[in-house]
CSV table of C-alpha atoms in Angstrom, one decimal:
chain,number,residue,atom,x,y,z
A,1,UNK,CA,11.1,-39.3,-10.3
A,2,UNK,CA,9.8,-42.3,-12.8
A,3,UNK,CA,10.9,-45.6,-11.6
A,4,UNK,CA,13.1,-48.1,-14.2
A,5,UNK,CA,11.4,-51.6,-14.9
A,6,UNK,CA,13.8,-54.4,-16.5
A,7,UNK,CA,11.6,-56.7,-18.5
A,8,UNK,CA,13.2,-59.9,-19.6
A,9,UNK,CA,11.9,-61.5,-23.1
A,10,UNK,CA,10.2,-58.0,-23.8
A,11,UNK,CA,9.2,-59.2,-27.4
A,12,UNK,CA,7.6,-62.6,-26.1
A,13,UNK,CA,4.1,-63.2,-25.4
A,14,UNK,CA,4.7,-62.9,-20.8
A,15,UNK,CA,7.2,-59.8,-20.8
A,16,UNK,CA,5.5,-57.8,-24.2
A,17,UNK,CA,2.4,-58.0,-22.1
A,18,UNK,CA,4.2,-56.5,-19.1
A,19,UNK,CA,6.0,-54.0,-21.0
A,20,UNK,CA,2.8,-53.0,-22.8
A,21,UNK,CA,0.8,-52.5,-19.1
A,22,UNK,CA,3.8,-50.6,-18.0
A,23,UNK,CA,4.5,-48.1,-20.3
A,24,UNK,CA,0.8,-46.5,-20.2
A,25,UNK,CA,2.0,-45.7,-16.6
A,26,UNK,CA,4.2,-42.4,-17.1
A,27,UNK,CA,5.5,-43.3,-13.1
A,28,UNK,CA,7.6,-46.0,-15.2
A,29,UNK,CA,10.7,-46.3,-17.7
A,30,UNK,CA,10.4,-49.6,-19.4
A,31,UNK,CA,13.5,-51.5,-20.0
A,32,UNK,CA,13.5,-54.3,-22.6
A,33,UNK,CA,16.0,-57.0,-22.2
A,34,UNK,CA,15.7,-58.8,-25.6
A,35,UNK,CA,18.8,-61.2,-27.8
A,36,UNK,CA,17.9,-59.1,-31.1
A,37,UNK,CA,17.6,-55.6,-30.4
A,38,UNK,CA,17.6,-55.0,-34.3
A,39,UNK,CA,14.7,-57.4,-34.9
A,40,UNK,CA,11.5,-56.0,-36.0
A,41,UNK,CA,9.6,-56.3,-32.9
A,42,UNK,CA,12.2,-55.1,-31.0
A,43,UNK,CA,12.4,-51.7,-33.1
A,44,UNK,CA,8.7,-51.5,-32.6
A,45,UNK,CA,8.9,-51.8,-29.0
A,46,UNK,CA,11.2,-49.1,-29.4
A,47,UNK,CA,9.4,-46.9,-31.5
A,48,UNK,CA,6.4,-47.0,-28.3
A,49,UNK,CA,9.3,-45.6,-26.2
A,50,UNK,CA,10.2,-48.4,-24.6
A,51,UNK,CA,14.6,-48.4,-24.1
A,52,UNK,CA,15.5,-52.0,-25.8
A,53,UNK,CA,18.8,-53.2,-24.4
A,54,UNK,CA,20.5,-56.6,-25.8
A,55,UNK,CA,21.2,-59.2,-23.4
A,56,UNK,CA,21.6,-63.0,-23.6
A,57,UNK,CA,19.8,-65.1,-20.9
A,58,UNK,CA,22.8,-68.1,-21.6
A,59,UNK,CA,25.7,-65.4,-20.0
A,60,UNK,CA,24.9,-63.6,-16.9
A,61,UNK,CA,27.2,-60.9,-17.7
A,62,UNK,CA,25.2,-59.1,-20.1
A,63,UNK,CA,22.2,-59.3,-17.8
A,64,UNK,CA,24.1,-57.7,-14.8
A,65,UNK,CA,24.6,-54.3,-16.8
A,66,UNK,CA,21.2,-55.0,-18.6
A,67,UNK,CA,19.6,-55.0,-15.0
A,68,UNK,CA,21.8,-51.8,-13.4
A,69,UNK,CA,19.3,-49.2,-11.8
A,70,UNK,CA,16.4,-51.3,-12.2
A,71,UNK,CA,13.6,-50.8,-9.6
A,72,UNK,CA,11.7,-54.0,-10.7
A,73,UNK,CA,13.0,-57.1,-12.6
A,74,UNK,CA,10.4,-58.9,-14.4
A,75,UNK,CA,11.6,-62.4,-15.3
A,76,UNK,CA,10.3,-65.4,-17.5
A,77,UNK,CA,12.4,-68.1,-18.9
A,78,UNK,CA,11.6,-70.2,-21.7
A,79,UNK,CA,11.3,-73.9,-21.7
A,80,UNK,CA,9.9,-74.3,-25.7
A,81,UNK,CA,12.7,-72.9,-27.5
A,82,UNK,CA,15.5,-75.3,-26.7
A,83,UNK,CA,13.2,-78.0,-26.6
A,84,UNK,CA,11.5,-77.4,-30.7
A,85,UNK,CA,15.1,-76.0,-31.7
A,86,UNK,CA,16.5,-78.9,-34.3
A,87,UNK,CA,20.2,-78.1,-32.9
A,88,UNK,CA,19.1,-78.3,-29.4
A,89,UNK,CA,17.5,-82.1,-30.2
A,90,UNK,CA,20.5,-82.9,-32.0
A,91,UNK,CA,22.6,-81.9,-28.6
A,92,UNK,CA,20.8,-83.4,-26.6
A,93,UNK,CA,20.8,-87.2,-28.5
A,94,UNK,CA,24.8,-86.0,-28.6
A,95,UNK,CA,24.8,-86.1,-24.7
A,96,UNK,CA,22.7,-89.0,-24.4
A,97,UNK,CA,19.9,-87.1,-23.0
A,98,UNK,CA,16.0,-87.0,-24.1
A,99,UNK,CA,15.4,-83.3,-25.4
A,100,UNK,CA,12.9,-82.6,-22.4
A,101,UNK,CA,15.8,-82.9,-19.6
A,102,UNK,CA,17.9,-80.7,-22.2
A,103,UNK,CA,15.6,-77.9,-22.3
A,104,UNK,CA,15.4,-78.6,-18.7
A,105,UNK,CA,18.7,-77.5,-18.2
A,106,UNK,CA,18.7,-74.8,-20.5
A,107,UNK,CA,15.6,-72.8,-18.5
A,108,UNK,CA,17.3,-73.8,-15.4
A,109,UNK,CA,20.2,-72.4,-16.0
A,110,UNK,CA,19.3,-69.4,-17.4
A,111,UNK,CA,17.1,-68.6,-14.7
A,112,UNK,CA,20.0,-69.0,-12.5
A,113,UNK,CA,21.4,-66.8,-14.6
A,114,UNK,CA,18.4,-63.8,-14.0
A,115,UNK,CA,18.2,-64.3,-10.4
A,116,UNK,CA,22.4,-63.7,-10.2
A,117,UNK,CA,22.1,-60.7,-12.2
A,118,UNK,CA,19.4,-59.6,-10.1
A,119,UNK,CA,21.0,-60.1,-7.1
A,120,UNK,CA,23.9,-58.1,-8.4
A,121,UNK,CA,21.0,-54.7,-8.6
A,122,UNK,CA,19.4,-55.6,-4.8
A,123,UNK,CA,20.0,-52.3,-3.5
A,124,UNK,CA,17.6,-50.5,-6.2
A,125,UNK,CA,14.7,-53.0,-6.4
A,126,UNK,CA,11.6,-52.1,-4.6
A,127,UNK,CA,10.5,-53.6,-1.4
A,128,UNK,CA,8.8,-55.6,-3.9
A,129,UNK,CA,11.1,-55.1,-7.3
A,130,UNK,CA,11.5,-59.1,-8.5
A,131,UNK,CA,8.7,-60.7,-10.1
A,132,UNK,CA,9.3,-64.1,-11.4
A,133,UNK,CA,7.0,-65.9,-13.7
A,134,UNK,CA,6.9,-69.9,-12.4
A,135,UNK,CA,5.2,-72.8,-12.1
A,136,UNK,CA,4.6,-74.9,-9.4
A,137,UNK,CA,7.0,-78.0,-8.6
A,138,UNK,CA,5.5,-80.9,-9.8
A,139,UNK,CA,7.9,-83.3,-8.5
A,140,UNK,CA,7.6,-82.4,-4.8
A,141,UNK,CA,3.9,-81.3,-5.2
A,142,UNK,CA,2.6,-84.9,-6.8
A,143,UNK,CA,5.4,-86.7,-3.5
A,144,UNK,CA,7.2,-88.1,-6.7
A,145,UNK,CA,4.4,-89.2,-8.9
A,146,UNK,CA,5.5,-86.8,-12.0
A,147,UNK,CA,9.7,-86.5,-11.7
A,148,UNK,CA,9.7,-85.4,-15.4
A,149,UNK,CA,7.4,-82.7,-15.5
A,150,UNK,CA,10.7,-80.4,-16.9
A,151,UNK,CA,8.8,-77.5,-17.7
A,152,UNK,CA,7.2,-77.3,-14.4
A,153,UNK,CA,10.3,-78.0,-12.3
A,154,UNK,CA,13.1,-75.7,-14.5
A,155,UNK,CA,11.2,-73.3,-13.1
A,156,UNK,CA,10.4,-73.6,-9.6
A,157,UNK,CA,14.1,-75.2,-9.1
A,158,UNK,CA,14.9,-71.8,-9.3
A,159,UNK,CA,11.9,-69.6,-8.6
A,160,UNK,CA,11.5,-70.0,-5.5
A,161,UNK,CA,14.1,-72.9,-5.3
A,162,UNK,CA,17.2,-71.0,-6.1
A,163,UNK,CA,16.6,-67.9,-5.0
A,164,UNK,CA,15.8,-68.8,-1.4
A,165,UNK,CA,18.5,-70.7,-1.3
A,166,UNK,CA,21.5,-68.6,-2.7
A,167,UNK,CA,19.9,-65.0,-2.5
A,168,UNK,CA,17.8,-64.7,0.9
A,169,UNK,CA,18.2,-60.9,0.9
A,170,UNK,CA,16.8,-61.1,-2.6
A,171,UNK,CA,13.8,-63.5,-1.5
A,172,UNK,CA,12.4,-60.8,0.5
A,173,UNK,CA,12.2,-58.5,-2.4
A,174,UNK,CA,10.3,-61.5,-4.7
A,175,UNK,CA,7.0,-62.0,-5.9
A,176,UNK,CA,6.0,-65.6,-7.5
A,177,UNK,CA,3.6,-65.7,-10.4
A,178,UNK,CA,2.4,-68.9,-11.8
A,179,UNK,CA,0.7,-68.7,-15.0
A,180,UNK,CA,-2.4,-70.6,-15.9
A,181,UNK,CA,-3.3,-72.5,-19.0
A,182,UNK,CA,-2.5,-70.1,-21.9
A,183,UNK,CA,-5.6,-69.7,-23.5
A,184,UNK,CA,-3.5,-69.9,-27.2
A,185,UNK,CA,-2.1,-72.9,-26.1
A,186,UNK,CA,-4.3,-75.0,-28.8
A,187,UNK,CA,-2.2,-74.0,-31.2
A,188,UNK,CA,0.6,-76.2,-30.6
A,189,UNK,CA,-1.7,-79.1,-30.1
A,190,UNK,CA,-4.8,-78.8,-32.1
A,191,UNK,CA,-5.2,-82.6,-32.6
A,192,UNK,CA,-5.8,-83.0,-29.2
A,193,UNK,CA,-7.6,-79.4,-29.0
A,194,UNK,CA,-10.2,-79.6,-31.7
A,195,UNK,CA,-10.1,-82.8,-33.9
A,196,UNK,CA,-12.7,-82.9,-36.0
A,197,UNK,CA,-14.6,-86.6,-36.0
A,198,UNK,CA,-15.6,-88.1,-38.8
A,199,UNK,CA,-19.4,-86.7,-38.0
A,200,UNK,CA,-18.0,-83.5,-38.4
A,201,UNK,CA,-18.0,-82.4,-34.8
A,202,UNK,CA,-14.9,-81.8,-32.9
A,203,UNK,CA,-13.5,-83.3,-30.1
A,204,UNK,CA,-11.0,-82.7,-26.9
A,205,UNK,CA,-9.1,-85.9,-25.7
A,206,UNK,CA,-6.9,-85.2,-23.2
A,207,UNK,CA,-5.9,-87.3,-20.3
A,208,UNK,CA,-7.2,-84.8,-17.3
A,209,UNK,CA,-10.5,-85.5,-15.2
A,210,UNK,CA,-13.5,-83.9,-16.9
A,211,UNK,CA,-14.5,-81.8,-14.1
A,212,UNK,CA,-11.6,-80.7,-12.5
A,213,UNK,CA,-11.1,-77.0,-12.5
A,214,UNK,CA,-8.3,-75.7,-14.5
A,215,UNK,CA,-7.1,-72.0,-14.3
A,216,UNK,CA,-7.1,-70.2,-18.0
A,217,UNK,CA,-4.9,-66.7,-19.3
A,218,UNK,CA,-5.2,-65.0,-22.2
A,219,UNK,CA,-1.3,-63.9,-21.5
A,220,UNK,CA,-0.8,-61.3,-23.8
A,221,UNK,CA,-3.6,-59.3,-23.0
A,222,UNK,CA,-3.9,-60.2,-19.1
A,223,UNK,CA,-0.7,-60.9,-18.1
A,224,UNK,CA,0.7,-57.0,-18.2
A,225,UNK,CA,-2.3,-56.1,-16.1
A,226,UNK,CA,-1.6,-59.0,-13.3
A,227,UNK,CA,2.3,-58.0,-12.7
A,228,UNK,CA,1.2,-54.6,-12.7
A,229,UNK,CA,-1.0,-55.6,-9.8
A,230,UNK,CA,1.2,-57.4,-8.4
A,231,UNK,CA,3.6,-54.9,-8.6
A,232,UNK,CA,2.5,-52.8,-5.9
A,233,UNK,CA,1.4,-56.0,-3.3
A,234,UNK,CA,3.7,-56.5,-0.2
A,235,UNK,CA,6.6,-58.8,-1.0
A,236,UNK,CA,6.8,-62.3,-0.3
A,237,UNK,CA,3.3,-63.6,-1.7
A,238,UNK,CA,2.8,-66.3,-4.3
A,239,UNK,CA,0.3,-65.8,-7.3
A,240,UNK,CA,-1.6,-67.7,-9.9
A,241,UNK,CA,-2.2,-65.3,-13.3
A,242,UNK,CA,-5.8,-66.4,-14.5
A,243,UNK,CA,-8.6,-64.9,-15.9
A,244,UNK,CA,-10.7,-67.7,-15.4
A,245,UNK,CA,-11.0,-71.3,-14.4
A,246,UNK,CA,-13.5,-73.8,-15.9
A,247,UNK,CA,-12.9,-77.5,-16.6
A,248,UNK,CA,-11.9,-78.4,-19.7
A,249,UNK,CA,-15.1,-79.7,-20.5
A,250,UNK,CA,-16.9,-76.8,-19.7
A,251,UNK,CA,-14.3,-75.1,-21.9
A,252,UNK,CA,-14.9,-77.1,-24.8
A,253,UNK,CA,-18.9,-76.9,-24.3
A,254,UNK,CA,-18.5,-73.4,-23.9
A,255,UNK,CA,-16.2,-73.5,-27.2
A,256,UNK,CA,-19.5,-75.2,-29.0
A,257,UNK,CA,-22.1,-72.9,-27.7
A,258,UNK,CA,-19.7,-69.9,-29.1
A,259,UNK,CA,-19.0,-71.4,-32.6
A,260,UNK,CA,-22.4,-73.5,-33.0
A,261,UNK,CA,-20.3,-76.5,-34.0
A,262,UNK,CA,-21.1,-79.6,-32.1
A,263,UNK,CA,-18.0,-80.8,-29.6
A,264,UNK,CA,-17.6,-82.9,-26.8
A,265,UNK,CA,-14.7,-83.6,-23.6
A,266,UNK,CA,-13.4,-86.8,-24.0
A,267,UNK,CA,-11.0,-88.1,-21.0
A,268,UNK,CA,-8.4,-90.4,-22.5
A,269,UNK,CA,-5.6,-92.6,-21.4
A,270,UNK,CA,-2.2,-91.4,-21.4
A,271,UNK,CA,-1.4,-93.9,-24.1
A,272,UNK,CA,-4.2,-93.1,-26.4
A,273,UNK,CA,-2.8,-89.3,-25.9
A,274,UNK,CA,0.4,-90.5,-27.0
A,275,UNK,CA,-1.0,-92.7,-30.1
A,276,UNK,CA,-2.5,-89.3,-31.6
A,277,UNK,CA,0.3,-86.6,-30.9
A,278,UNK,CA,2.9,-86.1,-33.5
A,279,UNK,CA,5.5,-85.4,-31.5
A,280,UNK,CA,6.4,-88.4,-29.2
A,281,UNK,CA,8.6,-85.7,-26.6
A,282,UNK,CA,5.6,-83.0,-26.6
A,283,UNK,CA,3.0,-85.6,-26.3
A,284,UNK,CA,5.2,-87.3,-23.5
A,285,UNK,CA,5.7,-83.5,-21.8
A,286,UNK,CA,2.1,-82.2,-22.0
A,287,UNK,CA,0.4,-85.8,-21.3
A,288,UNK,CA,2.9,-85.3,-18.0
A,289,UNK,CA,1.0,-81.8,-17.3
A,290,UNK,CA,-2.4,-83.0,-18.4
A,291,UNK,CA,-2.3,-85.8,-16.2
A,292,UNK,CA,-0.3,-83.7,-13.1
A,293,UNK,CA,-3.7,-81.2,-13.6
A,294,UNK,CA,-6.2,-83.8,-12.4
A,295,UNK,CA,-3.8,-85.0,-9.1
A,296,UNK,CA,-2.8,-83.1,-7.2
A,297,UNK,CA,-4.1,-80.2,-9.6
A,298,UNK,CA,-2.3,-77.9,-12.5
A,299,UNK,CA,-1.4,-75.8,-9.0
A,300,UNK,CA,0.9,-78.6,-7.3
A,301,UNK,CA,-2.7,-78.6,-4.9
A,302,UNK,CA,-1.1,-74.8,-3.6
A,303,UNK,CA,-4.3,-73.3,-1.5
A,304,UNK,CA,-2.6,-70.5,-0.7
A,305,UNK,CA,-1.8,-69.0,-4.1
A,306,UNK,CA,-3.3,-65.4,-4.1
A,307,UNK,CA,-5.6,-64.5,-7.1
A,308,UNK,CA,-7.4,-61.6,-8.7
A,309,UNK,CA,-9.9,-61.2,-6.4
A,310,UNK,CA,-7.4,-61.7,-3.4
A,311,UNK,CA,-5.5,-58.6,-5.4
A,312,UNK,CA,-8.5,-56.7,-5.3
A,313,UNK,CA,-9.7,-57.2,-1.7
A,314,UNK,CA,-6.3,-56.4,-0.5
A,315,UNK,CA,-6.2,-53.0,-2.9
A,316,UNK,CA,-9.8,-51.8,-2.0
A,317,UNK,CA,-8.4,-51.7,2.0
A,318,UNK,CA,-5.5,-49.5,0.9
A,319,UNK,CA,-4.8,-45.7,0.3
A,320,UNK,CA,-5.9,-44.5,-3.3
A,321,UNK,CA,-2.7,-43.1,-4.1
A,322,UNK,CA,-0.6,-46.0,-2.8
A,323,UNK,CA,-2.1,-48.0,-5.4
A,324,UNK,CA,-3.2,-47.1,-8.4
């Protein structure tokens, strides 16, 4: 009997990684949950086989029937949309509000809204059937350093916040996955990226210690694999998604070395970041996480945060069949 997998934002770059791992396995239905069934990726999705259902993160009652049967949930909110969105910024001056706390409560809420739909589908999940993509708290994890870290803290308010406190029962079924550095990430900052000096070489300026290690993921082609793995781990176990972890300037050397253009790591201060950024609210936002990376670390400092190798030690003691 094939098992039903619910995969929130099925035509983003997290849960169209998932639902690409998942449907090579024939042990799996794969359940899209998307706003725009009729959009084009959606229809391509569908075309693969995979069952597109519309659901709208902002109102839990289309997730509830959205979720009915599932055996796993994956879940991923998103903090960018309602922060870029033009109507979103104009709300948010409206309510008197910087547009970082309004996307705030925009990927709190509709988290909130996942995990109550979920709860509402308990009895099907797997002993381990709710994955939730997270990061880690940066407010309690820095003791108050970095209390506006919002895209950090909409998530872990509610995964593991929220859930552990409203839905116990539910806790037990969860799995945590924090998500390293996307490794397509430059693309929203490429000034601070890869700005090209007037020598012609390039340089990265951002205000994180040279040599502290930072965890990298190419999400849409590693993140599928990961949940999949993670998928059939015992319950109750926290995770960072990475395929590797370098400092940023042995990124950016490593950058040079593949391209043959000259390019350098240059630490900077948060207000030289901030001088150079377009975007005063993303500057303000990533400078937050690029700072939060160097103390207590992009991992709140978590040592106890399984990864791939932990995955793969804990598989290789297990029954064949069990896991794979």
């Amino acid at each position: 009997m094939t098992k039903l997998i619910c995969v929130v934002g099925v035509t983003g770059n997290q849960g169209g990684s998932v639902a690409q791992r998942f449907v090579q396995d024939s042990n799996y239905r794969v359940r899209g949950i998307t706003r725009d069934p009729t959009s084009a990726a959606a229809q391509k999705l569908s075309a693969q086989g995979i069952e597109i259902v519309a659901a709208n993160l902002d109102d839990v009652q289309t997730l509830i029937p959205a979720f009915a049967g599932a055996n796993i949930i994956f879940s991923v909110t998103n903090y960018w949309e309602p922060f870029f969105r033009p109507d979103c910024r104009a709300k948010a001056e409206e309510l008197g509000i910087s547009c970082r706390k309004y996307a705030y409560n925009v990927e709190a809420q509709q988290g909130k809204n996942v995990v109550d739909a979920a709860a509402k589908t308990i009895d099907t999940l797997d002993e381990n059937g709710f994955l939730a993509s997270t990061l880690s708290h940066a407010g309690s994890c820095s003791k108050g350093k970095f209390t506006e870290l919002y895209h950090f803290d909409a998530k872990a308010d509610v995964f593991p916040g929220y859930v552990d406190e409203k839905y116990p029962n539910l806790a037990k079924k969860t799995s945590y996955i924090q998500t390293g550095y996307f490794t397509s990430s430059y693309k929203i900052l490429p000034v601070a990226y890869l700005c090209k000096q007037p020598d012609e070489s390039f340089q990265m300026s951002f205000p994180t210690f040279a040599d502290v290690s930072v965890p990298h993921l190419n999400v849409n082609a590693d993140m599928g694999n990961f949940v999949y793995a993670v998928s059939q781990m015992p319950p109750g176990k926290s995770y960072m998604a990475a395929g590797t972890e370098c400092s940023w300037s042995e990124y950016i050397r490593l950058w040079g070395e593949a391209t043959r253009l000259p390019a350098k790591y240059r630490q900077v201060t948060m207000e030289q970041y901030l001088e150079f950024v377009p975007d005063r609210a993303l500057g303000e936002e990533t400078g937050d996480m690029l700072a939060y990376t160097s103390d207590p670390g992009y991992d709140g400092g978590d040592e106890t945060l399984l990864k791939a190798d932990d995955i793969r030690k804990v598989r290789s003691l297990l029954p064949h069949e069990t896991y794979y």
